[in-house]
XYZ file of C-alpha atoms in Angstrom:
777
model
C -8.468 39.567 -11.042
C -10.878 38.009 -13.517
C -11.036 34.247 -14.059
C -13.039 31.880 -16.208
C -14.258 28.309 -15.838
C -14.182 27.206 -19.464
C -16.168 24.156 -20.527
C -15.172 24.200 -24.206
C -13.533 26.304 -26.847
C -15.775 29.018 -28.227
C -13.861 30.597 -31.062
C -10.449 30.510 -29.374
C -7.335 29.570 -31.313
C -6.934 26.053 -32.658
C -4.384 23.946 -34.523
C -4.072 20.420 -35.914
C -2.244 17.339 -34.713
C -1.802 13.914 -36.170
C -4.294 11.466 -34.738
C -2.295 9.182 -32.425
C 0.186 11.965 -31.592
C 2.660 10.366 -29.121
C 2.114 13.104 -26.515
C -1.538 12.182 -25.987
C -1.381 8.452 -25.249
C -1.742 7.330 -21.635
C -1.112 4.153 -19.648
C -3.151 2.264 -17.086
C -2.341 -0.680 -14.839
C -3.419 -2.505 -11.649
C -1.518 -1.959 -8.421
C 1.119 -2.944 -7.373
C 2.337 -2.840 -10.990
C 3.580 0.526 -12.270
C 3.890 1.870 -15.819
C 4.774 5.308 -17.180
C 4.837 6.893 -20.624
C 6.985 9.560 -22.232
C 6.971 10.974 -25.743
C 10.469 10.637 -27.165
C 9.958 12.504 -30.433
C 7.350 13.817 -32.893
C 6.458 10.246 -33.896
C 7.681 8.077 -31.027
C 6.904 7.153 -27.434
C 8.202 4.816 -24.769
C 6.449 2.871 -22.018
C 8.365 1.579 -18.996
C 6.763 -1.008 -16.749
C 7.489 -2.841 -13.513
C 5.658 -6.165 -13.002
C 5.313 -7.926 -9.641
C 2.537 -10.487 -10.232
C 1.822 -13.119 -12.841
C -1.492 -11.399 -13.526
C -0.170 -7.870 -14.059
C -1.638 -6.491 -17.278
C -1.061 -2.908 -18.413
C -2.597 -0.892 -21.207
C -1.289 1.740 -23.627
C -4.376 3.858 -24.314
C -5.668 6.198 -26.992
C -9.022 7.822 -26.110
C -11.294 9.315 -28.753
C -12.455 11.928 -26.264
C -9.840 14.070 -24.568
C -10.934 14.179 -20.925
C -7.497 15.036 -19.517
C -6.400 18.284 -21.157
C -7.825 21.677 -20.275
C -10.990 22.321 -22.352
C -9.245 25.153 -24.199
C -6.365 22.840 -25.136
C -8.076 19.505 -25.740
C -8.208 17.724 -29.079
C -11.561 17.343 -30.804
C -13.608 14.203 -30.155
C -13.773 12.005 -33.262
C -14.976 8.435 -32.880
C -15.005 7.643 -36.595
C -11.895 5.644 -37.553
C -13.238 4.372 -40.902
C -10.677 4.535 -43.716
C -7.984 5.618 -41.228
C -4.762 3.670 -40.863
C -2.111 3.585 -38.131
C 1.394 2.311 -38.823
C 4.253 2.077 -36.315
C 7.384 0.187 -35.431
C 7.060 -1.927 -32.285
C 10.075 -2.756 -30.174
C 9.903 -4.297 -26.706
C 11.845 -6.088 -24.024
C 10.747 -7.644 -20.747
C 7.124 -7.983 -21.888
C 5.386 -10.782 -23.742
C 6.300 -10.520 -27.446
C 3.781 -9.917 -30.204
C 3.719 -13.585 -31.249
C 3.059 -14.971 -27.720
C -0.316 -16.464 -26.790
C -1.060 -13.615 -24.394
C 0.981 -11.145 -26.416
C 0.023 -7.507 -26.990
C -3.632 -7.222 -28.001
C -5.461 -4.201 -29.372
C -8.719 -3.847 -27.435
C -11.246 -1.594 -29.149
C -14.206 -0.340 -27.120
C -17.113 1.276 -28.896
C -20.409 0.414 -30.582
C -21.416 -1.798 -33.452
C -23.363 -0.765 -36.557
C -26.643 -1.035 -34.625
C -25.390 1.155 -31.792
C -24.934 -1.595 -29.211
C -21.881 -1.435 -26.954
C -19.150 -3.798 -28.157
C -15.567 -4.712 -27.431
C -13.235 -6.263 -30.002
C -9.899 -7.973 -29.274
C -7.479 -7.657 -32.170
C -4.257 -9.691 -32.051
C -1.495 -7.312 -33.160
C 0.672 -10.170 -34.428
C -1.883 -10.745 -37.187
C -1.007 -7.298 -38.572
C 2.758 -7.320 -37.931
C 5.781 -7.969 -40.066
C 9.039 -8.835 -38.296
C 9.766 -10.547 -35.001
C 7.819 -10.624 -31.780
C 10.061 -7.897 -30.293
C 10.775 -5.807 -33.409
C 8.062 -5.465 -36.032
C 6.179 -3.055 -38.264
C 2.482 -3.039 -37.362
C -0.094 -1.703 -39.826
C -3.697 -1.218 -38.702
C -6.311 -0.292 -41.309
C -9.344 0.231 -39.138
C -11.894 -0.497 -41.862
C -10.271 -3.930 -42.378
C -9.517 -4.971 -38.796
C -10.781 -8.317 -37.563
C -10.955 -9.491 -33.977
C -9.900 -12.923 -32.833
C -6.753 -14.953 -32.299
C -6.439 -15.876 -35.981
C -7.727 -14.606 -39.294
C -10.337 -14.410 -40.641
C -12.150 -13.108 -37.585
C -14.954 -10.833 -36.398
C -14.897 -7.507 -38.352
C -14.474 -4.384 -36.254
C -17.018 -1.603 -36.748
C -14.732 1.457 -36.978
C -17.236 4.323 -36.974
C -17.987 4.471 -33.231
C -14.747 3.879 -31.295
C -14.623 5.217 -27.722
C -11.084 4.164 -26.950
C -8.477 1.581 -27.792
C -5.652 0.151 -25.755
C -2.731 -2.154 -26.378
C -2.194 -4.638 -23.567
C 1.219 -5.650 -22.267
C 2.125 -8.284 -19.681
C 5.266 -9.888 -18.216
C 6.781 -13.193 -19.325
C 5.072 -15.932 -17.331
C 1.726 -14.127 -17.368
C -1.142 -16.436 -16.351
C -3.795 -14.001 -15.045
C -3.302 -14.984 -11.395
C -2.444 -12.885 -8.351
C 0.624 -15.020 -7.620
C 3.853 -13.039 -7.264
C 6.581 -13.320 -9.850
C 9.822 -14.820 -8.606
C 11.461 -11.412 -8.894
C 10.355 -8.009 -10.121
C 10.344 -7.844 -13.931
C 11.179 -4.599 -15.697
C 10.014 -4.170 -19.264
C 9.736 -1.496 -21.909
C 7.917 -0.803 -25.162
C 8.879 1.659 -27.855
C 6.514 2.751 -30.607
C 8.345 4.749 -33.247
C 7.790 5.872 -36.830
C 4.131 6.436 -35.945
C 2.214 7.375 -39.077
C -1.489 8.071 -39.529
C -2.991 8.112 -43.031
C -6.360 8.162 -44.743
C -9.567 9.823 -43.666
C -9.517 11.866 -40.459
C -5.783 11.417 -40.032
C -5.647 14.859 -38.405
C -7.461 16.143 -35.335
C -8.242 19.737 -34.458
C -6.785 20.745 -31.106
C -7.114 23.805 -28.886
C -4.094 26.068 -29.102
C -4.960 28.890 -26.706
C -1.976 30.733 -25.241
C -2.863 32.706 -22.107
C -0.296 35.453 -21.446
C 1.654 34.993 -18.201
C -0.579 35.851 -15.232
C 2.135 35.793 -12.568
C 1.259 32.449 -10.966
C 3.159 29.203 -10.500
C 1.658 25.706 -10.640
C 1.635 22.402 -8.770
C 0.843 18.862 -9.820
C 1.515 15.309 -8.642
C 3.048 12.117 -9.995
C 0.305 10.004 -8.399
C -2.346 11.888 -10.386
C -0.589 12.551 -13.661
C 2.260 10.074 -14.035
C 0.092 8.121 -16.500
C 0.395 11.042 -18.956
C 3.453 12.232 -20.851
C 5.440 15.101 -19.313
C 5.203 16.963 -22.635
C 1.391 16.921 -22.406
C 1.362 18.238 -18.845
C 3.802 21.050 -19.474
C 1.995 22.070 -22.659
C -1.094 22.691 -20.511
C 0.895 24.505 -17.836
C 2.704 26.878 -20.162
C -0.193 27.666 -22.494
C -2.464 28.464 -19.529
C -0.072 31.233 -18.518
C 1.824 29.590 -15.634
C 5.506 30.385 -15.245
C 8.266 30.103 -12.683
C 7.994 27.219 -10.241
C 6.316 23.925 -11.024
C 5.878 21.902 -7.836
C 5.827 18.150 -8.500
C 4.556 16.096 -5.562
C 6.031 12.586 -5.770
C 2.868 11.292 -4.158
C 2.274 8.412 -1.802
C 1.641 5.355 -3.964
C 3.462 4.983 -7.298
C 7.061 6.173 -7.160
C 8.684 3.592 -4.868
C 10.078 0.147 -5.630
C 8.073 -2.698 -4.072
C 9.053 -6.172 -2.941
C 6.793 -9.128 -2.195
C 6.958 -9.889 1.528
C 4.613 -11.998 3.689
C 1.650 -11.662 1.344
C 2.100 -7.914 0.832
C 4.127 -5.646 -1.417
C 6.249 -3.330 0.706
C 8.485 -0.356 0.124
C 12.006 -0.058 1.459
C 13.038 -3.696 1.289
C 15.963 -3.139 -1.098
C 18.502 -0.362 -1.528
C 17.098 1.268 -4.679
C 14.057 3.307 -3.538
C 12.592 4.255 -6.942
C 11.009 1.862 -9.388
C 12.330 2.042 -12.933
C 9.182 3.533 -14.573
C 9.006 6.355 -12.004
C 12.700 7.133 -12.443
C 12.338 7.296 -16.252
C 9.275 9.557 -16.008
C 10.838 11.983 -13.524
C 13.996 12.197 -15.626
C 11.882 13.131 -18.652
C 9.746 15.549 -16.627
C 12.717 17.512 -15.280
C 14.304 17.599 -18.751
C 11.070 18.907 -20.287
C 10.871 21.582 -17.560
C 14.356 22.716 -18.538
C 13.382 22.782 -22.219
C 10.267 24.933 -21.816
C 11.541 27.200 -19.051
C 9.972 25.944 -15.790
C 11.864 25.655 -12.515
C 10.654 22.363 -10.967
C 10.362 21.715 -7.246
C 10.562 18.079 -6.138
C 8.116 17.527 -3.275
C 8.325 14.571 -0.911
C 6.027 13.920 2.053
C 6.000 11.511 4.988
C 2.847 9.893 3.586
C 2.757 6.374 2.120
C -0.040 4.149 0.858
C -0.882 2.069 3.916
C -0.856 -1.281 2.120
C 2.755 -0.720 0.989
C 4.169 0.610 4.268
C 6.169 -1.721 6.564
C 4.208 -2.017 9.829
C 7.115 -0.818 11.997
C 7.387 2.420 9.997
C 3.850 3.574 10.779
C 2.960 6.179 13.365
C 0.556 4.782 15.979
C -1.763 6.120 18.664
C -1.613 5.107 22.331
C -3.850 2.099 21.581
C -1.502 0.815 18.896
C -3.730 1.802 15.970
C -1.741 2.864 12.880
C -2.137 6.377 11.530
C -4.534 6.059 8.600
C -5.934 8.917 6.574
C -9.410 9.208 5.119
C -8.302 8.483 1.554
C -9.646 5.369 -0.175
C -7.517 3.290 -0.036
C -5.997 4.862 3.080
C -2.491 6.214 3.370
C -0.392 6.223 6.514
C 2.290 8.485 7.992
C 5.922 7.494 8.513
C 7.250 7.910 12.037
C 9.911 10.659 12.210
C 11.469 8.648 15.045
C 11.984 5.496 12.950
C 15.570 5.533 11.707
C 14.992 2.997 8.931
C 11.946 4.831 7.573
C 13.731 8.168 7.638
C 16.833 6.701 5.974
C 14.623 5.352 3.181
C 12.945 8.734 2.784
C 16.354 10.376 2.545
C 17.360 7.897 -0.170
C 14.267 8.871 -2.185
C 15.106 12.553 -1.796
C 18.668 11.866 -2.942
C 17.440 10.141 -6.118
C 15.084 13.001 -6.970
C 17.828 15.580 -6.384
C 20.237 13.664 -8.589
C 17.671 13.486 -11.403
C 17.195 17.258 -11.200
C 20.933 17.778 -11.283
C 21.274 15.528 -14.345
C 18.534 17.500 -16.125
C 20.406 20.745 -15.549
C 17.642 22.430 -13.544
C 18.217 24.130 -10.167
C 17.825 21.649 -7.317
C 14.789 22.752 -5.349
C 13.341 20.407 -2.734
C 10.141 20.661 -0.724
C 9.378 18.729 2.446
C 5.629 18.394 2.013
C 3.339 18.508 5.034
C 5.433 16.528 7.552
C 3.496 15.958 10.759
C 2.474 13.621 13.540
C -0.940 12.332 12.505
C -3.915 13.226 14.701
C -7.315 11.589 14.361
C -10.444 13.782 14.330
C -11.314 12.566 17.841
C -8.020 13.939 19.175
C -5.818 10.807 19.304
C -2.281 11.767 18.327
C 0.057 9.145 16.884
C 3.182 9.455 19.040
C 3.359 5.869 20.246
C 4.973 3.600 17.643
C 7.888 1.560 18.988
C 10.573 3.897 17.675
C 8.772 6.958 19.050
C 8.307 5.335 22.461
C 12.044 4.666 22.611
C 12.852 8.224 21.529
C 10.501 9.620 24.199
C 12.047 7.658 27.084
C 10.125 4.381 26.864
C 6.957 5.341 28.747
C 5.822 8.819 27.716
C 2.540 10.173 29.102
C -0.563 9.178 27.160
C -2.431 11.870 25.206
C -5.788 10.368 24.339
C -7.432 13.604 23.220
C -5.586 16.642 21.916
C -8.770 18.665 22.430
C -8.644 18.233 26.208
C -6.710 20.336 28.702
C -3.170 18.933 28.845
C -0.775 18.556 31.736
C 2.743 19.955 31.874
C 4.130 16.463 31.189
C 1.916 16.072 28.129
C 2.850 19.443 26.623
C 6.518 18.615 27.269
C 6.017 15.409 25.259
C 4.584 17.441 22.388
C 7.579 19.763 22.484
C 9.896 16.741 22.324
C 7.911 15.293 19.440
C 8.261 18.599 17.615
C 12.012 18.519 18.134
C 12.198 14.976 16.699
C 10.145 16.082 13.690
C 12.381 19.103 13.127
C 15.502 16.935 13.396
C 14.115 14.561 10.761
C 13.376 17.340 8.282
C 16.782 18.911 8.909
C 18.457 15.570 8.173
C 16.403 15.252 4.994
C 17.489 18.687 3.755
C 21.105 18.032 4.751
C 21.131 14.785 2.778
C 19.818 16.505 -0.344
C 22.459 19.219 -0.044
C 25.186 16.628 0.362
C 23.980 14.570 -2.601
C 24.434 17.360 -5.149
C 27.218 19.395 -3.506
C 28.694 21.782 -4.550
C 25.480 22.685 -6.391
C 23.169 24.916 -4.310
C 19.859 23.561 -3.018
C 16.756 25.602 -2.276
C 15.002 23.986 0.685
C 11.277 24.523 1.177
C 8.705 23.311 3.703
C 4.964 23.102 3.107
C 2.573 23.544 6.034
C -1.204 23.124 6.078
C -2.583 25.537 8.659
C -6.128 24.087 9.068
C -4.539 20.940 10.517
C -1.473 22.315 12.271
C -3.344 25.212 13.886
C -6.728 23.561 14.446
C -8.523 25.805 16.979
C -9.868 22.852 18.978
C -6.309 21.498 19.440
C -4.337 24.552 20.591
C -1.246 22.553 21.648
C -0.873 20.608 18.398
C 1.503 23.240 17.042
C 4.067 22.163 19.634
C 4.489 18.860 17.791
C 3.585 19.820 14.242
C 4.795 23.409 13.871
C 8.008 23.055 15.862
C 10.226 25.967 16.743
C 13.031 24.036 15.056
C 11.473 25.087 11.748
C 11.954 28.780 12.500
C 13.949 30.778 9.968
C 16.493 30.001 8.633
C 15.778 26.256 8.901
C 14.371 26.454 5.367
C 15.061 28.885 2.578
C 11.357 29.490 2.225
C 8.109 28.511 3.923
C 5.088 27.513 1.847
C 1.619 27.875 3.356
C -1.717 26.433 2.236
C -5.124 26.814 3.882
C -7.694 25.609 1.350
C -10.056 23.916 3.836
C -10.570 27.201 5.667
C -10.580 29.231 2.467
C -13.340 27.254 0.787
C -15.337 27.119 4.044
C -15.218 30.911 4.400
C -13.272 30.704 7.676
C -11.417 33.942 7.026
C -10.922 34.754 10.687
C -9.071 31.486 11.270
C -6.998 32.115 8.153
C -5.935 35.575 9.248
C -5.100 34.404 12.749
C -3.060 31.528 11.306
C -0.975 33.843 9.116
C -0.179 35.972 12.151
C 0.717 32.959 14.286
C 2.927 31.368 11.634
C 4.736 34.662 11.152
C 5.265 35.136 14.872
C 6.263 31.533 15.557
C 8.578 30.831 12.611
C 9.596 34.370 11.574
C 9.685 34.042 7.788
C 9.049 37.470 6.213
C 6.604 37.656 3.294
C 9.353 37.569 0.625
C 10.441 34.227 2.127
C 6.969 32.692 1.946
C 4.922 31.140 -0.845
C 1.152 30.764 -0.845
C -0.406 27.583 -2.264
C -3.911 28.249 -3.547
C -6.528 25.554 -4.123
C -7.708 22.880 -4.421
C -11.179 21.644 -5.513
C -11.505 17.933 -4.660
C -14.596 17.108 -6.747
C -16.245 18.416 -9.938
C -19.432 19.086 -7.982
C -17.556 21.711 -5.950
C -16.183 23.711 -8.889
C -17.880 26.870 -7.554
C -15.113 26.887 -4.915
C -12.885 28.451 -7.568
C -14.626 31.743 -6.764
C -13.152 31.719 -3.258
C -9.820 30.312 -4.447
C -9.397 33.040 -7.032
C -10.309 35.689 -4.455
C -7.741 34.100 -2.125
C -5.093 34.557 -4.808
C -5.931 38.254 -5.009
C -5.804 38.514 -1.235
C -2.444 36.725 -1.132
C -0.971 39.246 -3.561
C -1.564 41.957 -0.962
C 0.672 40.025 1.458
C 3.446 40.145 -1.188
C 4.682 36.541 -0.941
C 7.614 35.350 -3.014
C 5.311 33.261 -5.215
C 1.705 32.082 -5.454
C 1.293 28.472 -6.558
C -2.042 27.060 -7.742
C -2.752 23.509 -6.569
C -3.212 21.640 -8.818
C -3.106 20.996 -12.566
C -5.548 18.020 -12.593
C -8.306 20.134 -11.019
C -7.489 23.150 -13.205
C -7.851 21.009 -16.341
C -10.947 19.202 -15.084
C -12.852 22.379 -14.173
C -11.500 24.603 -16.956
C -10.034 27.212 -14.592
C -8.386 30.083 -16.483
C -6.732 32.884 -14.565
C -6.790 35.906 -16.841
C -3.724 38.165 -16.926
C -3.709 41.906 -16.177
C -4.858 44.005 -19.106
C -2.042 46.565 -18.768
C 1.326 45.165 -19.833
C 3.009 48.543 -20.346
C 5.041 48.273 -17.183
C 3.369 51.380 -15.732
C 1.274 51.272 -12.590
C -2.328 50.300 -13.195
C -4.674 53.289 -13.299
C -6.693 53.428 -10.127
C -10.174 52.296 -11.120
C -11.929 54.017 -8.213
C -11.152 57.155 -6.255
C -12.760 56.811 -2.833
C -13.832 60.453 -2.731
C -17.342 61.960 -2.669
C -18.875 64.031 -5.422
C -18.170 67.575 -4.198
C -21.498 69.255 -4.921
C -24.746 68.817 -3.072
C -27.594 67.208 -4.985
C -30.981 68.784 -4.521
C -34.273 66.959 -4.761
C -34.540 68.217 -8.310
C -31.621 66.014 -9.397
C -32.684 63.228 -11.740
C -32.417 59.646 -10.420
C -33.228 56.740 -12.732
C -33.468 53.144 -11.496
C -33.235 50.760 -14.451
C -33.445 47.018 -15.127
C -32.766 45.099 -18.319
C -35.710 42.935 -19.349
C -36.325 41.217 -22.668
C -40.009 40.998 -23.577
C -41.294 38.874 -26.429
C -44.933 39.014 -27.485
C -46.517 35.934 -29.030
C -48.920 36.032 -31.981
C -51.829 35.680 -29.555
C -50.692 38.676 -27.498
C -49.221 36.815 -24.533
C -45.864 38.014 -23.209
C -42.744 36.196 -22.181
C -40.410 38.247 -20.020
C -36.808 37.488 -19.082
C -35.121 39.632 -16.434
C -31.465 39.919 -17.449
C -30.314 41.793 -14.330
C -30.903 40.620 -10.771
C -30.358 44.140 -9.421
C -31.297 47.602 -10.593
C -28.672 49.951 -11.934
C -28.886 53.645 -11.112
C -28.374 56.603 -13.409
C -28.173 60.201 -12.231
C -28.094 63.617 -13.796
C -26.127 65.757 -11.379
C -26.309 68.893 -13.551
C -29.150 70.551 -11.598
C -26.812 70.788 -8.596
C -24.538 73.272 -10.418
C -25.826 76.738 -9.467
C -22.886 79.140 -9.802
C -19.724 79.723 -11.744
C -17.734 78.680 -8.684
C -19.552 75.329 -8.557
C -19.083 74.966 -12.309
C -15.329 75.334 -11.834
C -15.415 72.750 -9.058
C -17.321 70.312 -11.306
C -14.848 70.760 -14.181
C -11.878 70.183 -11.887
C -13.496 67.077 -10.421
C -14.377 65.746 -13.892
C -10.827 66.222 -15.151
C -9.341 64.597 -12.038
C -11.472 61.533 -12.712
C -10.254 61.424 -16.349
C -13.876 61.597 -17.346
C -15.430 58.077 -17.113
C -12.064 56.398 -16.343
C -12.243 56.629 -12.548
C -15.148 56.037 -10.249
C -16.219 58.049 -7.216
C -18.849 58.134 -4.469
C -22.241 59.791 -4.861
C -24.891 60.203 -2.152
C -28.359 59.432 -3.549
C -30.595 62.059 -1.886
C -33.623 59.774 -2.097
C -32.054 56.460 -0.887
C -28.942 56.400 1.278
C -29.851 54.611 4.501
C -30.386 51.044 5.710
C -33.375 52.325 7.690
C -36.101 52.946 5.179
C -34.730 55.301 2.553
C -33.236 58.180 4.535
C -33.802 57.340 8.222
C -31.203 57.226 10.970
C -29.475 53.790 11.010
C -30.002 51.290 13.830
C -28.043 48.071 14.563
C -31.032 45.951 13.517
C -31.945 47.351 10.105
C -30.664 44.728 7.659
C -29.997 41.021 8.165
C -26.544 40.119 6.835
C -26.538 36.377 7.459
C -26.378 33.569 9.993
C -23.227 32.472 11.811
C -21.940 28.909 11.373
C -19.010 28.957 13.817
C -16.452 29.451 11.011
C -17.608 32.390 8.955
C -16.226 35.770 9.999
C -17.161 37.978 7.029
C -20.630 39.326 6.242
C -21.333 41.594 3.291
C -23.517 44.643 3.813
C -26.828 44.441 1.978
C -30.088 46.331 1.710
C -33.371 44.600 0.905
C -36.225 46.087 -1.107
C -39.544 44.361 -0.646
C -40.719 41.680 1.796
C -39.709 38.046 2.298
C -38.249 35.754 -0.340
C -39.259 38.093 -3.180
C -37.108 40.939 -1.869
C -34.438 42.353 -4.124
C -31.080 42.149 -2.309
C -28.699 44.987 -3.073
C -25.023 44.792 -2.139
C -23.721 47.918 -0.425
C -20.039 48.375 -1.244
C -19.490 52.013 -0.233
C -20.873 52.483 3.299
C -19.991 55.450 5.476
C -17.831 53.789 8.112
C -18.668 56.201 10.939
C -22.374 55.342 10.672
C -22.114 51.521 10.748
C -23.814 49.779 13.681
C -23.552 45.968 14.025
C -25.459 43.472 16.144
C -25.321 39.711 16.717
C -28.464 38.065 18.065
C -29.725 41.488 19.140
C -26.552 42.487 20.994
C -24.696 45.519 19.655
C -21.085 44.704 18.767
C -18.337 47.201 19.558
C -14.613 46.790 18.979
C -14.701 43.208 17.673
C -15.109 43.868 13.955
C -13.534 45.824 11.129
C -14.729 47.004 7.732
C -13.056 45.232 4.822
C -12.983 46.363 1.223
C -16.238 46.130 -0.680
C -18.499 46.795 2.292
C -17.737 43.592 4.220
C -17.952 43.316 8.012
C -15.067 41.158 9.282
C -15.394 39.859 12.856
C -12.322 39.051 14.927
C -13.940 35.744 15.879
C -16.763 33.937 14.051
C -20.273 34.550 15.424
C -21.758 31.447 17.087
C -23.622 28.901 14.946
C -27.202 29.976 14.334
C -26.667 33.583 15.418
C -28.243 36.342 13.307
C -26.032 39.193 12.184
C -27.633 42.596 11.471
C -26.287 46.030 10.621
C -27.369 49.585 9.955
C -25.494 52.224 7.961
C -25.549 55.166 5.606
C -24.067 54.591 2.189
C -23.016 56.110 -1.121
C -23.387 54.795 -4.655
C -20.210 53.961 -6.624
C -20.537 55.830 -9.924
C -18.604 57.205 -12.870
C -19.257 59.945 -15.378
C -21.196 58.478 -18.274
C -19.587 60.370 -21.122
C -16.152 61.389 -22.387
C -17.382 64.920 -22.996
C -18.518 67.551 -20.491
C -20.422 70.256 -22.354
C -21.305 73.224 -20.135
C -21.311 76.986 -20.700
C -20.850 79.517 -17.954
C -23.421 81.775 -19.593
C -26.067 79.080 -19.379
C -25.342 78.516 -15.695
C -25.468 82.266 -15.049
C -28.817 82.387 -16.815
C -30.179 79.705 -14.489
C -30.141 76.866 -17.053
C -29.260 73.511 -15.495
C -26.603 71.628 -17.495
C -26.857 67.875 -18.185
C -24.113 65.851 -16.444
C -25.039 62.147 -16.668
C -23.536 59.712 -14.146
C -23.958 55.908 -14.092
C -23.628 53.373 -11.254
C -20.640 51.007 -11.224
C -21.260 47.338 -10.474
C -18.779 46.417 -7.725
C -20.264 43.237 -6.292
C -23.012 40.749 -7.001
């Protein structure tokens, strides 16, 4: 299906919002502090904050440039605040009041009248009427002055990049010293009014029709935005059904100062107050706009906040640490305290869903025993050692050949993992009984079925997960997908199906994700993977994740036929029934713009990288019988509506133009040890200047394939679009060649077929134009 990476609106629908619309503020803060924001009405918002240090300082932010919404839904950048005013009611508790020395300050970042970067610090109390915890604040940007007291330094309002209102706990002194106890505070801005010049901002208001996909996002990534903002993006980009919310690994849990660190799980309540408030609002907003949320919880925790005894460890005692910066760690499934804490988190999330009136759907996200790239598996923390008999055999390298005792240990580890996930699901069911719970498990096949660690599945894809342990299995494979490792992907699907026995209707496919903006071209493979997944008929396809979709402007376009009828088949894989003689017309055309300067020089721009063929097949009609056959064929194709195959009499072979194919005719590519698919091509011309033509309609019986000069038989298949798919990837550096005969995909060029039998009988050749169809780049 078609997709688009949009960078900006180009004539799409727009609307207007009030500048300083509550939905579009964000928060920021230093760890281990946490703050969240929700919009509570058309002109109100609320910030909840949890402070742990005397130096914790958060910010409530308005940015002049919208870098968070999808480009088709973002508000217009306007840095000119001159003659604009902002008025609101401020109420707060548990934070320094407006009249305190370090009370809330409006920081304005931008440029001065000369264009130099500047920052102004405006004390809000100077523009407030009321008390320090309940006041009306009026900000006229053309009259603002920075400084503790008035008069102060005038703010230049015509080049504002962003502004943020600081908030800090009572006792704030800027130090890293811990507060005596955690301090919970809140801020409410209500009655927000914007007046004067530029009080309104244009905003994208595109509504993509539903395209049949679900969506995923994460609290770690997007908990600093309002739920209303996130779900506006999700719904207007065409996503429906499930909305998977990953709780994350760093921001949702309550922390306690302990021995110079801030650790999770030290008190009974597992969620911090800001995270609880945000999730409550998120689930309620899902119910309001028609999404079915899925709460996702993993065994992963930010390493600096994880109690040491909870961490998985390798045989040398090293804790399991991921490659993230800062690193996360994995909780040991054998540690009773860690698992009890995880179950308490799951209970809180389930209860919040129940309160919001949405179905309780819970995903165990990627639970596994961590394995380092060099093969060290983390089965040796104290709790795991006790669970495995005290002195289990050492596995120093999962890539090596393992003994019977070592594989037995992996089987036991898998059983412990399965028991922990079963207990997690059972706890969620018990927490909301008698309400039903849909239990899901997410597995990441590139890790769990790594080909260089064939026994890892014993521990990390345990048989205890086989159906019906979960209501549905969710599978993601983005590392292999974006690397082109299609052979590994296909083998993994087959192995998961055989091992765990979830039929396609009981599986979901998670598509994505693109980790960095520089890799946005990976959306090509991701979108193709979505199309491929549809053929497997899973229960649902979920795109991971909203932050990357918004960043890169990904738009999945819906089907064009919404009538409910089956889509018309675009191509009938049948040959044109009449033979073409050498007198048939064949036209090879390019599209080139040529501009001639006043001095007679030319500038040429080639608009097409490949030629497009046109044919006139009329000269092949030589009798009334053939005329009848042509008419029947034309009508069966609905004229130009359906394509078909046509053999070009002058160019239909990989060997020269019409020669017999050999296995060495055309180079298809070079193996890299992962890639299993190679598209058929034909080159015209020598070396780097050759024109490369994709061949999408080869004649299967004529295809001959070789790898490094050795003919390949029985180890490859022909995929759609003229793609050779090997059972196993060719070795790194190996050259793949192929030979073949091929047809041209074409359609009739016109909606009318004008032929007379008398003309044919008189020997006059009719004109029947046919044009090539572009099927692949």
